């Protein structure tokens, strides 16, 4: 049975081949997307700046822009002959020994080579006597240096510079950058099409009425869709498939014609009515089956490739809601970001921190364990975590109450209160 880390590595390796050979990024369809709709989309082309940033020399301070060749020594007097404001630049000639009043962000006149902070002049002493419609004199109370307090043209971004590279997952800061450059549309990779289906005679679609005590609502599909909601994908829902070999085969065959990825929930164990593994082996192959992880041991990673130009990657999740969450977070979401073309640095990480355990927890060696807990901070700001006493994977209320997993290594056993443990906060806790 493969370890969780080995399975993660195997999936990454297969997707590298998928992105390089089976479905190379350079051959994927590209969409033009409005900037305001581009959040979390994957950039398909480098973006270069259409101009310098700043576009001209700008003042970094409120003060005075002083003409080239002026004496900047303490005690020297400068004649102020005008004013430069943000949005209204001073454009007349300024001679040595002269300057203009200037404000933060305003354009520095081309004939000026320094900006003197108003605090380094006698401005405070004379401000009430100044008639701004007439020239007036200021005295330097501190020697100034040439080029001080000027944001030079192009010092942040040069015209033609690549500001964002292909594979960038666009976030709010990127949108701010592009908006500042006046870029209203971007080229992004066309979203992957991800098929989802649930299997089981006992399942009923939310909104329909339960007809017998043997029936339960299909919670896995809504759970899965919610977990995948931040990804740049299009989801095709193939509904609930009954425990029937022919109907399961037909549903999978239909999905593989239209999807890049297929994700199923339930039907991947070894029960008499679990047909998905048989269907996957018929229409493709199973690369890995079963992982040394609790919950989520019967996880399937495979591909559908019969009579297809490119394989459809397949992820088979167990049937209970907790296993769906664990398997999706640990394997499916990282794989989809990688398949989408996001560079390694742009693929969201599952954060882990160290926390002090506040109660004893039980664990048997053999599988990596994800136990639900509540992460908090004590009065000193130290992280602490309390695990629920019952960790059965069918307990759905506990999953809702928890805000983290306590992650216990495969070979570890019982852990006593006061021990430091690894905690993986739920992604929605720090969004």
Short mmCIF file of C-alpha atoms in Angstrom, two decimals:
data_model
loop_
_atom_site.label_atom_id
_atom_site.label_comp_id
_atom_site.label_asym_id
_atom_site.label_seq_id
_atom_site.Cartn_x
_atom_site.Cartn_y
_atom_site.Cartn_z
CA UNK A 1 0.00 0.00 0.00
CA UNK A 2 1.47 3.32 -1.11
CA UNK A 3 2.09 6.13 1.40
CA UNK A 4 0.40 9.49 1.09
CA UNK A 5 3.67 11.20 0.16
CA UNK A 6 4.44 8.56 -2.47
CA UNK A 7 1.00 8.96 -4.01
CA UNK A 8 1.32 12.76 -4.07
CA UNK A 9 4.70 12.41 -5.83
CA UNK A 10 3.28 9.89 -8.33
CA UNK A 11 0.37 12.16 -9.20
CA UNK A 12 2.71 15.14 -9.71
CA UNK A 13 4.99 13.08 -11.95
CA UNK A 14 2.08 11.84 -14.08
CA UNK A 15 0.68 15.34 -14.46
CA UNK A 16 4.10 16.67 -15.49
CA UNK A 17 3.99 14.14 -18.35
CA UNK A 18 0.38 15.09 -19.04
CA UNK A 19 1.26 18.79 -19.29
CA UNK A 20 4.39 18.12 -21.36
CA UNK A 21 3.29 15.33 -23.70
CA UNK A 22 -0.37 14.29 -23.42
CA UNK A 23 -1.88 17.75 -23.33
CA UNK A 24 0.97 20.31 -23.61
CA UNK A 25 0.23 23.76 -22.27
CA UNK A 26 1.42 25.50 -25.44
CA UNK A 27 -1.32 23.70 -27.40
CA UNK A 28 -4.16 24.42 -25.01
CA UNK A 29 -6.98 26.77 -25.89
CA UNK A 30 -6.60 30.33 -24.63
CA UNK A 31 -9.44 32.61 -23.62
CA UNK A 32 -9.51 36.40 -23.40
CA UNK A 33 -10.84 37.36 -20.01
CA UNK A 34 -11.95 40.71 -18.59
CA UNK A 35 -9.62 41.81 -15.82
CA UNK A 36 -12.37 41.84 -13.18
CA UNK A 37 -13.24 38.23 -14.05
CA UNK A 38 -9.66 36.97 -13.98
CA UNK A 39 -9.27 36.18 -10.27
CA UNK A 40 -7.69 32.71 -9.83
CA UNK A 41 -7.37 32.19 -13.60
CA UNK A 42 -4.02 30.99 -14.97
CA UNK A 43 -2.15 33.41 -17.21
CA UNK A 44 -1.47 31.93 -20.66
CA UNK A 45 0.88 34.64 -21.96
CA UNK A 46 3.44 36.97 -20.45
CA UNK A 47 2.14 40.50 -19.82
CA UNK A 48 4.47 43.41 -20.55
CA UNK A 49 4.09 46.96 -19.33
CA UNK A 50 2.91 49.46 -21.97
CA UNK A 51 4.80 52.30 -20.29
CA UNK A 52 7.27 53.25 -17.56
CA UNK A 53 6.13 53.31 -13.94
CA UNK A 54 6.31 56.08 -12.86
CA UNK A 55 5.67 57.56 -16.31
CA UNK A 56 7.59 60.72 -15.29
CA UNK A 57 9.69 61.81 -12.33
CA UNK A 58 7.34 62.26 -9.36
CA UNK A 59 7.72 63.86 -5.98
CA UNK A 60 7.87 61.50 -3.00
CA UNK A 61 7.18 64.33 -0.55
CA UNK A 62 5.33 67.58 0.00
CA UNK A 63 7.90 70.33 -0.42
CA UNK A 64 9.77 72.18 -3.16
CA UNK A 65 11.18 71.04 -6.51
CA UNK A 66 14.43 72.95 -7.07
CA UNK A 67 15.94 73.78 -10.47
CA UNK A 68 19.20 72.21 -11.71
CA UNK A 69 22.32 74.12 -10.71
CA UNK A 70 20.81 75.68 -7.58
CA UNK A 71 22.78 76.08 -4.36
CA UNK A 72 21.27 73.52 -1.95
CA UNK A 73 23.29 74.57 1.09
CA UNK A 74 21.73 75.24 4.47
CA UNK A 75 20.76 78.92 4.78
CA UNK A 76 20.45 79.48 1.04
CA UNK A 77 17.34 81.20 -0.33
CA UNK A 78 15.26 79.82 -3.22
CA UNK A 79 12.66 81.80 -5.17
CA UNK A 80 9.37 79.89 -5.53
CA UNK A 81 7.60 80.83 -8.76
CA UNK A 82 4.76 78.32 -9.08
CA UNK A 83 3.16 75.08 -8.02
CA UNK A 84 2.96 71.47 -9.25
CA UNK A 85 0.03 69.36 -8.09
CA UNK A 86 -1.02 65.79 -8.81
CA UNK A 87 -2.85 66.00 -12.12
CA UNK A 88 -1.66 69.55 -12.84
CA UNK A 89 2.04 69.78 -13.67
CA UNK A 90 4.07 73.00 -13.79
CA UNK A 91 5.37 73.40 -17.34
CA UNK A 92 7.08 76.82 -17.52
CA UNK A 93 10.84 77.37 -17.47
CA UNK A 94 12.57 77.36 -14.06
CA UNK A 95 16.03 78.89 -13.72
CA UNK A 96 18.81 78.02 -11.26
CA UNK A 97 18.01 79.44 -7.84
CA UNK A 98 14.29 78.95 -8.43
CA UNK A 99 11.78 76.24 -7.61
CA UNK A 100 8.11 75.37 -7.39
CA UNK A 101 5.90 74.24 -4.55
CA UNK A 102 5.19 70.52 -5.11
CA UNK A 103 2.98 67.88 -3.53
CA UNK A 104 3.37 64.12 -3.09
CA UNK A 105 2.77 62.33 -6.40
CA UNK A 106 2.99 65.47 -8.52
CA UNK A 107 5.22 65.63 -11.62
CA UNK A 108 8.70 67.04 -11.00
CA UNK A 109 9.45 69.64 -13.72
CA UNK A 110 12.09 68.41 -16.15
CA UNK A 111 14.51 71.19 -15.22
CA UNK A 112 14.45 70.23 -11.50
CA UNK A 113 16.84 67.69 -9.94
CA UNK A 114 15.78 67.52 -6.29
CA UNK A 115 12.79 67.87 -4.00
CA UNK A 116 13.31 69.46 -0.59
CA UNK A 117 10.94 68.42 2.17
CA UNK A 118 8.94 71.40 3.43
CA UNK A 119 10.08 70.46 6.97
CA UNK A 120 13.65 71.29 5.86
CA UNK A 121 12.71 74.88 5.01
CA UNK A 122 11.31 77.85 6.91
CA UNK A 123 7.88 77.21 5.37
CA UNK A 124 6.20 76.86 8.78
CA UNK A 125 7.42 80.33 9.77
CA UNK A 126 6.29 82.12 6.61
CA UNK A 127 3.20 80.17 5.49
CA UNK A 128 0.76 82.76 6.84
CA UNK A 129 2.49 85.59 4.94
CA UNK A 130 2.72 83.86 1.55
CA UNK A 131 0.72 85.14 -1.43
CA UNK A 132 0.73 82.10 -3.74
CA UNK A 133 -0.18 84.26 -6.73
CA UNK A 134 3.21 85.95 -6.43
CA UNK A 135 6.78 84.60 -6.25
CA UNK A 136 8.14 84.23 -2.71
CA UNK A 137 11.35 83.10 -1.10
CA UNK A 138 12.08 80.12 1.18
CA UNK A 139 15.22 79.47 3.17
CA UNK A 140 16.79 75.98 3.46
CA UNK A 141 17.20 74.92 7.08
CA UNK A 142 19.19 71.83 6.10
CA UNK A 143 21.57 71.10 3.23
CA UNK A 144 19.85 69.02 0.54
CA UNK A 145 21.22 66.39 -1.85
CA UNK A 146 20.61 66.20 -5.58
CA UNK A 147 17.92 63.63 -6.62
CA UNK A 148 16.51 63.43 -3.10
CA UNK A 149 12.81 62.63 -2.71
CA UNK A 150 12.22 61.91 -6.40
CA UNK A 151 10.59 58.76 -7.71
CA UNK A 152 12.48 58.42 -10.97
CA UNK A 153 10.70 57.62 -14.21
CA UNK A 154 10.70 53.84 -14.77
CA UNK A 155 12.35 53.07 -11.43
CA UNK A 156 9.62 50.51 -10.58
CA UNK A 157 8.68 49.18 -14.02
CA UNK A 158 10.26 49.89 -17.40
CA UNK A 159 8.23 50.03 -20.59
CA UNK A 160 8.23 46.56 -22.20
CA UNK A 161 9.16 44.78 -18.98
CA UNK A 162 7.37 41.47 -18.33
CA UNK A 163 5.40 42.17 -15.16
CA UNK A 164 3.57 38.83 -15.01
CA UNK A 165 4.66 35.52 -16.52
CA UNK A 166 2.77 32.62 -18.04
CA UNK A 167 1.53 30.23 -15.33
CA UNK A 168 0.75 33.02 -12.85
CA UNK A 169 -2.40 32.43 -10.84
CA UNK A 170 -3.97 35.87 -10.87
CA UNK A 171 -4.81 37.30 -7.46
CA UNK A 172 -6.10 40.63 -6.16
CA UNK A 173 -2.61 42.16 -6.09
CA UNK A 174 -2.06 41.16 -9.73
CA UNK A 175 -5.39 42.73 -10.69
CA UNK A 176 -4.29 45.92 -8.93
CA UNK A 177 -1.01 45.91 -10.86
CA UNK A 178 -2.70 45.38 -14.21
CA UNK A 179 -5.34 48.01 -13.49
CA UNK A 180 -2.55 50.50 -12.77
CA UNK A 181 -1.14 49.68 -16.19
CA UNK A 182 -4.52 50.22 -17.86
CA UNK A 183 -4.77 46.57 -18.94
CA UNK A 184 -8.44 45.61 -19.10
CA UNK A 185 -8.19 42.10 -20.58
CA UNK A 186 -5.80 39.17 -20.12
CA UNK A 187 -5.13 35.88 -21.90
CA UNK A 188 -5.79 32.86 -19.69
CA UNK A 189 -5.88 29.12 -20.20
CA UNK A 190 -9.28 27.71 -21.00
CA UNK A 191 -10.67 26.09 -17.85
CA UNK A 192 -10.34 22.36 -17.41
CA UNK A 193 -13.61 20.46 -17.67
CA UNK A 194 -14.03 18.34 -14.54
CA UNK A 195 -16.74 15.71 -14.38
CA UNK A 196 -18.19 14.64 -11.02
CA UNK A 197 -20.45 11.73 -10.29
CA UNK A 198 -21.71 9.90 -7.21
CA UNK A 199 -22.61 6.23 -7.03
CA UNK A 200 -24.98 4.32 -4.79
CA UNK A 201 -28.57 3.05 -4.82
CA UNK A 202 -29.07 4.64 -1.42
CA UNK A 203 -28.35 8.19 -2.61
CA UNK A 204 -31.02 10.83 -3.18
CA UNK A 205 -30.52 14.27 -4.72
CA UNK A 206 -30.92 17.20 -2.33
CA UNK A 207 -34.39 18.66 -2.78
CA UNK A 208 -36.02 15.31 -3.47
CA UNK A 209 -37.89 13.42 -0.77
CA UNK A 210 -36.41 10.44 1.03
CA UNK A 211 -38.70 7.48 0.31
CA UNK A 212 -37.30 4.98 2.81
CA UNK A 213 -35.06 4.70 5.86
CA UNK A 214 -32.43 3.07 3.66
CA UNK A 215 -31.94 6.27 1.67
CA UNK A 216 -29.60 9.16 2.40
CA UNK A 217 -28.95 12.46 0.69
CA UNK A 218 -26.02 12.80 -1.68
CA UNK A 219 -23.78 15.14 0.32
CA UNK A 220 -20.53 14.30 -1.47
CA UNK A 221 -21.28 16.09 -4.72
CA UNK A 222 -22.14 19.43 -3.02
CA UNK A 223 -19.10 18.98 -0.78
CA UNK A 224 -16.85 18.35 -3.76
CA UNK A 225 -18.23 21.27 -5.75
CA UNK A 226 -17.72 23.60 -2.79
CA UNK A 227 -14.14 22.44 -2.27
CA UNK A 228 -13.36 23.02 -5.95
CA UNK A 229 -15.13 26.39 -6.22
CA UNK A 230 -11.93 28.49 -6.24
CA UNK A 231 -10.36 26.57 -9.11
CA UNK A 232 -10.40 27.76 -12.73
CA UNK A 233 -12.48 24.80 -13.89
CA UNK A 234 -15.87 24.01 -15.37
CA UNK A 235 -17.75 21.29 -13.52
CA UNK A 236 -20.05 18.86 -15.32
CA UNK A 237 -22.31 17.02 -12.88
CA UNK A 238 -23.25 13.52 -14.05
CA UNK A 239 -25.55 13.01 -11.10
CA UNK A 240 -26.10 9.86 -9.09
CA UNK A 241 -25.28 6.55 -10.79
CA UNK A 242 -27.04 3.43 -9.44
CA UNK A 243 -25.08 0.34 -8.40
CA UNK A 244 -25.24 -1.26 -11.81
CA UNK A 245 -22.28 -2.24 -14.00
CA UNK A 246 -23.84 -1.25 -17.33
CA UNK A 247 -25.11 2.11 -16.07
CA UNK A 248 -21.78 2.85 -14.39
CA UNK A 249 -19.94 1.99 -17.62
CA UNK A 250 -22.27 4.19 -19.66
CA UNK A 251 -21.86 7.16 -17.30
CA UNK A 252 -18.06 6.93 -17.22
CA UNK A 253 -17.91 6.49 -21.00
CA UNK A 254 -20.06 9.58 -21.45
CA UNK A 255 -17.91 11.63 -19.06
CA UNK A 256 -14.62 10.65 -20.67
CA UNK A 257 -15.81 12.05 -24.02
CA UNK A 258 -16.29 15.55 -22.63
CA UNK A 259 -14.00 15.97 -19.59
CA UNK A 260 -10.32 16.47 -18.84
CA UNK A 261 -10.73 14.96 -15.36
CA UNK A 262 -13.32 12.69 -13.78
CA UNK A 263 -13.89 12.56 -10.02
CA UNK A 264 -16.22 10.03 -8.45
CA UNK A 265 -17.35 9.47 -4.88
CA UNK A 266 -18.08 6.00 -3.50
CA UNK A 267 -18.02 2.74 -5.43
CA UNK A 268 -14.23 2.24 -5.29
CA UNK A 269 -14.08 -0.33 -2.47
CA UNK A 270 -14.25 -4.10 -2.90
CA UNK A 271 -17.92 -4.64 -2.14
CA UNK A 272 -20.22 -6.68 -4.39
CA UNK A 273 -21.85 -3.46 -5.64
CA UNK A 274 -18.74 -1.35 -6.11
CA UNK A 275 -18.26 -1.31 -9.89
CA UNK A 276 -16.13 1.75 -10.55
CA UNK A 277 -12.74 0.06 -10.33
CA UNK A 278 -13.90 -2.57 -12.83
CA UNK A 279 -15.11 0.14 -15.21
CA UNK A 280 -11.89 2.16 -14.93
CA UNK A 281 -9.78 -0.90 -15.70
CA UNK A 282 -11.99 -1.63 -18.71
CA UNK A 283 -11.88 1.89 -20.15
CA UNK A 284 -8.40 2.79 -18.99
CA UNK A 285 -6.09 1.87 -16.15
CA UNK A 286 -5.65 2.20 -12.41
CA UNK A 287 -2.26 3.68 -11.58
CA UNK A 288 -2.59 3.46 -7.79
CA UNK A 289 -5.21 1.96 -5.51
CA UNK A 290 -5.27 2.31 -1.71
CA UNK A 291 -3.18 4.74 0.27
CA UNK A 292 -1.86 4.41 3.83
CA UNK A 293 -4.05 7.20 5.11
CA UNK A 294 -6.94 7.47 7.56
CA UNK A 295 -9.59 8.32 6.56
CA UNK A 296 -9.54 7.76 2.81
CA UNK A 297 -7.66 4.49 2.35
CA UNK A 298 -9.59 3.29 -0.76
CA UNK A 299 -8.44 6.19 -2.95
CA UNK A 300 -8.00 5.50 -6.67
CA UNK A 301 -5.78 7.39 -9.10
CA UNK A 302 -6.03 6.28 -12.69
CA UNK A 303 -6.81 7.40 -16.20
CA UNK A 304 -9.33 6.75 -18.93
CA UNK A 305 -7.69 6.39 -22.32
CA UNK A 306 -9.60 3.91 -24.47
CA UNK A 307 -9.96 5.39 -27.99
CA UNK A 308 -9.05 8.90 -26.75
CA UNK A 309 -6.49 11.35 -28.16
CA UNK A 310 -5.46 12.29 -24.62
CA UNK A 311 -6.12 10.56 -21.31
CA UNK A 312 -8.79 11.71 -18.89
CA UNK A 313 -7.29 11.60 -15.40
CA UNK A 314 -9.44 9.86 -12.82
CA UNK A 315 -9.72 10.32 -9.06
CA UNK A 316 -11.91 7.91 -7.12
CA UNK A 317 -12.84 9.08 -3.63
CA UNK A 318 -14.40 6.92 -0.89
CA UNK A 319 -18.04 7.39 -0.01
CA UNK A 320 -18.09 9.08 3.37
CA UNK A 321 -17.97 12.90 3.55
CA UNK A 322 -14.81 13.13 5.65
CA UNK A 323 -12.87 10.94 3.21
CA UNK A 324 -14.10 13.14 0.38
CA UNK A 325 -12.73 16.23 2.13
CA UNK A 326 -9.37 14.67 3.05
CA UNK A 327 -8.77 13.13 -0.37
CA UNK A 328 -9.80 16.28 -2.21
CA UNK A 329 -7.55 18.54 -0.11
CA UNK A 330 -4.50 16.26 -0.17
CA UNK A 331 -4.61 14.98 -3.75
CA UNK A 332 -7.31 16.35 -6.04
CA UNK A 333 -6.98 20.13 -5.56
CA UNK A 334 -3.15 20.19 -5.90
CA UNK A 335 -3.45 18.02 -9.01
CA UNK A 336 -6.04 20.30 -10.63
CA UNK A 337 -3.95 23.42 -10.02
CA UNK A 338 -0.96 21.66 -11.56
CA UNK A 339 -3.00 20.48 -14.55
CA UNK A 340 -4.39 23.99 -15.00
CA UNK A 341 -0.89 25.28 -15.80
CA UNK A 342 -0.10 27.10 -12.56
CA UNK A 343 3.62 27.18 -11.85
CA UNK A 344 4.81 25.46 -8.67
CA UNK A 345 5.09 28.76 -6.77
CA UNK A 346 1.51 29.65 -7.78
CA UNK A 347 -0.13 26.45 -6.59
CA UNK A 348 -1.87 27.04 -3.24
CA UNK A 349 -0.22 25.34 -0.29
CA UNK A 350 -1.84 23.42 2.52
CA UNK A 351 -0.37 25.29 5.47
CA UNK A 352 0.85 23.41 8.52
CA UNK A 353 1.78 24.77 11.94
CA UNK A 354 2.90 23.35 15.28
CA UNK A 355 0.41 23.43 18.16
CA UNK A 356 0.28 22.14 21.73
CA UNK A 357 -2.18 19.26 22.17
CA UNK A 358 -4.64 19.86 25.03
CA UNK A 359 -5.98 16.30 25.35
CA UNK A 360 -4.80 12.73 24.83
CA UNK A 361 -5.52 11.19 21.43
CA UNK A 362 -5.48 7.60 20.27
CA UNK A 363 -3.80 6.30 17.14
CA UNK A 364 -2.63 2.94 15.83
CA UNK A 365 0.57 2.79 13.73
CA UNK A 366 0.28 1.92 10.05
CA UNK A 367 -1.46 4.85 8.35
CA UNK A 368 -1.09 8.62 8.29
CA UNK A 369 -3.98 9.94 10.33
CA UNK A 370 -6.01 13.11 9.89
CA UNK A 371 -7.91 13.77 13.11
CA UNK A 372 -10.42 16.60 13.41
CA UNK A 373 -9.71 19.27 15.96
CA UNK A 374 -10.29 22.85 17.06
CA UNK A 375 -7.27 25.14 16.73
CA UNK A 376 -7.03 28.23 18.94
CA UNK A 377 -4.53 30.54 20.61
CA UNK A 378 -3.94 30.95 24.33
CA UNK A 379 -3.54 34.32 26.06
CA UNK A 380 0.15 34.38 25.17
CA UNK A 381 -0.58 33.84 21.48
CA UNK A 382 0.62 30.22 21.40
CA UNK A 383 -1.28 27.76 19.22
CA UNK A 384 -3.15 24.94 20.91
CA UNK A 385 -5.43 22.26 19.54
CA UNK A 386 -8.09 20.01 21.00
CA UNK A 387 -8.99 16.79 19.19
CA UNK A 388 -12.48 15.32 19.24
CA UNK A 389 -12.71 12.13 21.26
CA UNK A 390 -14.62 10.26 18.54
CA UNK A 391 -12.91 10.25 15.15
CA UNK A 392 -15.20 7.98 13.14
CA UNK A 393 -15.26 9.15 9.55
CA UNK A 394 -19.08 9.18 9.31
CA UNK A 395 -19.48 11.95 11.94
CA UNK A 396 -20.50 14.90 9.79
CA UNK A 397 -21.32 17.35 12.60
CA UNK A 398 -17.75 17.06 13.92
CA UNK A 399 -16.39 17.97 10.51
CA UNK A 400 -18.48 21.13 10.55
CA UNK A 401 -17.39 22.04 14.09
CA UNK A 402 -13.69 21.42 13.42
CA UNK A 403 -11.37 24.02 11.91
CA UNK A 404 -8.29 21.86 11.35
CA UNK A 405 -6.78 18.42 10.99
CA UNK A 406 -4.20 17.14 13.43
CA UNK A 407 -1.80 15.24 11.16
CA UNK A 408 -0.16 12.19 12.72
CA UNK A 409 2.62 10.34 10.93
CA UNK A 410 2.12 6.79 9.67
CA UNK A 411 4.33 5.18 12.31
CA UNK A 412 3.19 7.24 15.30
CA UNK A 413 0.93 5.86 18.03
CA UNK A 414 -1.03 7.44 20.90
CA UNK A 415 -0.15 11.06 21.71
CA UNK A 416 -0.45 12.54 25.20
CA UNK A 417 -1.69 16.01 26.14
CA UNK A 418 1.08 18.62 26.16
CA UNK A 419 2.82 17.19 23.10
CA UNK A 420 3.53 19.34 20.08
CA UNK A 421 1.66 18.14 17.00
CA UNK A 422 1.41 19.15 13.34
CA UNK A 423 -1.85 20.93 12.52
CA UNK A 424 -3.28 21.63 9.09
CA UNK A 425 -5.84 24.46 9.32
CA UNK A 426 -8.76 24.09 6.95
CA UNK A 427 -8.19 26.31 3.88
CA UNK A 428 -11.42 28.19 4.50
CA UNK A 429 -10.13 29.23 7.93
CA UNK A 430 -7.45 31.50 6.44
CA UNK A 431 -9.10 32.69 3.23
#
